[in-house]
């Protein structure tokens, strides 16, 4: 199989790609695995997909939602990690996702300050970090440049 779009939504999937599944992901551009049971161990498989434009993994069991390995996915422009079990601060690798146009991280129990690196995401058009416990400013200088 040679997928471009991979959508397995609202199931009980708890492993991104079990070792006994043979699927060619070299041309995969869009992955939507919303509402499953994926967790941090699944990022390794997701990050190894070279051409992903869209990753939607909302409503899973990730406690790490901005892994540094996604920085090596240069085509990534849409990331939805909403409604995961983070309970902590926003991690710094977020600023390395330079091609993001959409970032959704609502309802993740994020806390602390908003990283200044978000202001450096020059292509970002939609940012949804609602219903978290964040404080601070969102890259004021970078936002002013785009107005």
Coordinates of C-alpha atoms in Angstrom, one line a residue:
X1 CA 0.0 0.0 0.0
X2 CA 1.2 3.5 -0.8
X3 CA -1.0 6.0 1.0
X4 CA -1.1 9.8 0.6
X5 CA -3.8 10.2 3.3
X6 CA -4.1 8.1 6.4
X7 CA -7.2 8.6 8.5
X8 CA -8.1 6.2 11.4
X9 CA -10.3 8.3 13.6
X10 CA -12.1 7.4 16.8
X11 CA -10.8 3.9 17.3
X12 CA -8.7 2.1 20.0
X13 CA -5.4 2.3 18.2
X14 CA -2.6 2.3 20.7
X15 CA 0.4 1.9 18.5
X16 CA 1.1 4.1 15.4
X17 CA 2.5 1.3 13.3
X18 CA 2.9 -2.2 14.8
X19 CA 6.0 -3.9 13.5
X20 CA 3.9 -6.6 11.7
X21 CA 2.2 -4.0 9.5
X22 CA 3.7 -3.4 6.1
X23 CA 2.7 0.0 4.8
X24 CA 4.8 2.3 2.6
X25 CA 4.6 5.8 4.2
X26 CA 7.2 7.6 1.9
X27 CA 4.4 9.5 0.1
X28 CA 2.1 10.1 3.1
X29 CA 1.1 13.7 3.3
X30 CA -1.8 13.7 5.7
X31 CA -2.2 11.7 8.9
X32 CA -5.3 12.0 11.1
X33 CA -5.4 9.6 14.1
X34 CA -7.7 11.7 16.2
X35 CA -9.4 10.0 19.2
X36 CA -7.3 6.9 19.7
X37 CA -4.9 5.8 22.4
X38 CA -1.6 6.9 21.0
X39 CA 1.2 8.0 23.4
X40 CA 4.7 9.4 23.5
X41 CA 6.3 6.2 22.1
X42 CA 4.4 6.8 18.9
X43 CA 6.2 10.0 18.0
X44 CA 9.2 8.0 16.7
X45 CA 7.1 6.4 14.0
X46 CA 5.3 9.6 13.1
X47 CA 8.5 11.6 12.9
X48 CA 10.0 9.1 10.5
X49 CA 7.4 9.9 7.8
X50 CA 9.3 12.3 5.5
X51 CA 6.6 14.3 3.7
X52 CA 3.9 14.9 6.3
X53 CA 2.0 18.2 5.7
X54 CA -0.8 17.5 8.3
X55 CA -0.6 15.7 11.6
X56 CA -3.9 15.5 13.6
X57 CA -3.5 13.6 16.9
X58 CA -6.0 15.3 19.1
X59 CA -7.8 13.3 21.8
X60 CA -5.0 10.8 22.4
X61 CA -2.7 10.1 25.4
X62 CA 0.4 12.1 24.5
X63 CA 2.1 13.9 27.4
X64 CA 4.7 15.3 25.0
X65 CA 3.0 17.2 22.2
X66 CA 5.9 19.2 20.7
X67 CA 8.7 16.6 20.2
X68 CA 12.0 17.9 18.8
X69 CA 11.9 15.2 16.1
X70 CA 9.1 17.1 14.3
X71 CA 11.6 19.8 13.5
X72 CA 13.1 17.5 10.9
X73 CA 9.7 17.3 9.1
X74 CA 10.2 20.4 6.9
X75 CA 6.9 20.0 5.1
X76 CA 4.7 20.1 8.3
X77 CA 2.3 23.0 8.1
X78 CA -0.7 21.7 10.2
X79 CA -0.4 20.3 13.7
X80 CA -3.4 19.5 15.9
X81 CA -2.4 18.0 19.3
X82 CA -5.5 19.3 21.2
X83 CA -7.0 17.5 24.1
X84 CA -4.0 15.4 25.2
X85 CA -2.7 14.8 28.7
X86 CA 0.3 17.2 28.9
X87 CA 0.0 18.9 32.3
X88 CA 3.1 21.0 32.0
X89 CA 4.9 23.9 30.2
X90 CA 5.1 24.4 26.5
X91 CA 8.4 22.9 25.4
X92 CA 11.0 24.9 23.4
X93 CA 11.3 22.9 20.2
X94 CA 8.0 24.5 19.1
X95 CA 9.9 27.4 17.6
X96 CA 11.7 25.1 15.2
X97 CA 8.5 24.1 13.4
X98 CA 9.1 26.9 10.9
X99 CA 6.5 26.0 8.2
X100 CA 3.5 25.7 10.5
X101 CA 0.4 27.6 9.3
X102 CA -1.9 26.0 11.8
X103 CA -1.2 25.0 15.4
X104 CA -3.9 23.7 17.7
X105 CA -3.0 22.8 21.2
X106 CA -6.2 23.6 23.1
X107 CA -7.4 21.7 26.2
X108 CA -3.9 20.2 27.0
X109 CA -3.5 21.5 30.6
X110 CA -0.4 23.5 29.4
X111 CA 0.9 25.9 32.0
X112 CA 3.6 28.5 32.4
X113 CA 4.6 31.2 29.9
X114 CA 3.9 31.2 26.2
X115 CA 7.3 30.6 24.5
X116 CA 8.6 33.7 22.7
X117 CA 9.6 31.3 19.8
X118 CA 5.9 31.2 18.8
X119 CA 6.3 34.8 17.6
X120 CA 9.0 33.5 15.2
X121 CA 6.7 31.2 13.4
X122 CA 6.4 33.6 10.4
X123 CA 3.9 31.4 8.4
X124 CA 1.5 30.8 11.4
X125 CA -2.0 31.9 10.5
X126 CA -4.0 30.0 13.2
X127 CA -2.9 29.5 16.8
X128 CA -5.4 27.8 19.1
X129 CA -4.0 27.3 22.6
X130 CA -7.3 28.0 24.4
X131 CA -8.4 26.5 27.7
X132 CA -4.9 26.0 29.0
X133 CA -3.2 27.9 31.9
X134 CA -0.7 30.0 29.9
X135 CA 0.5 33.5 30.7
X136 CA 2.8 36.0 29.1
X137 CA 3.1 37.6 25.7
X138 CA 3.2 36.0 22.3
X139 CA 6.3 37.2 20.5
X140 CA 5.2 40.8 20.4
X141 CA 7.9 42.1 18.0
X142 CA 7.4 39.3 15.5
X143 CA 3.6 39.8 15.5
X144 CA 4.1 43.6 14.9
X145 CA 6.1 42.8 11.8
X146 CA 3.3 40.9 10.2
X147 CA 0.5 43.5 10.8

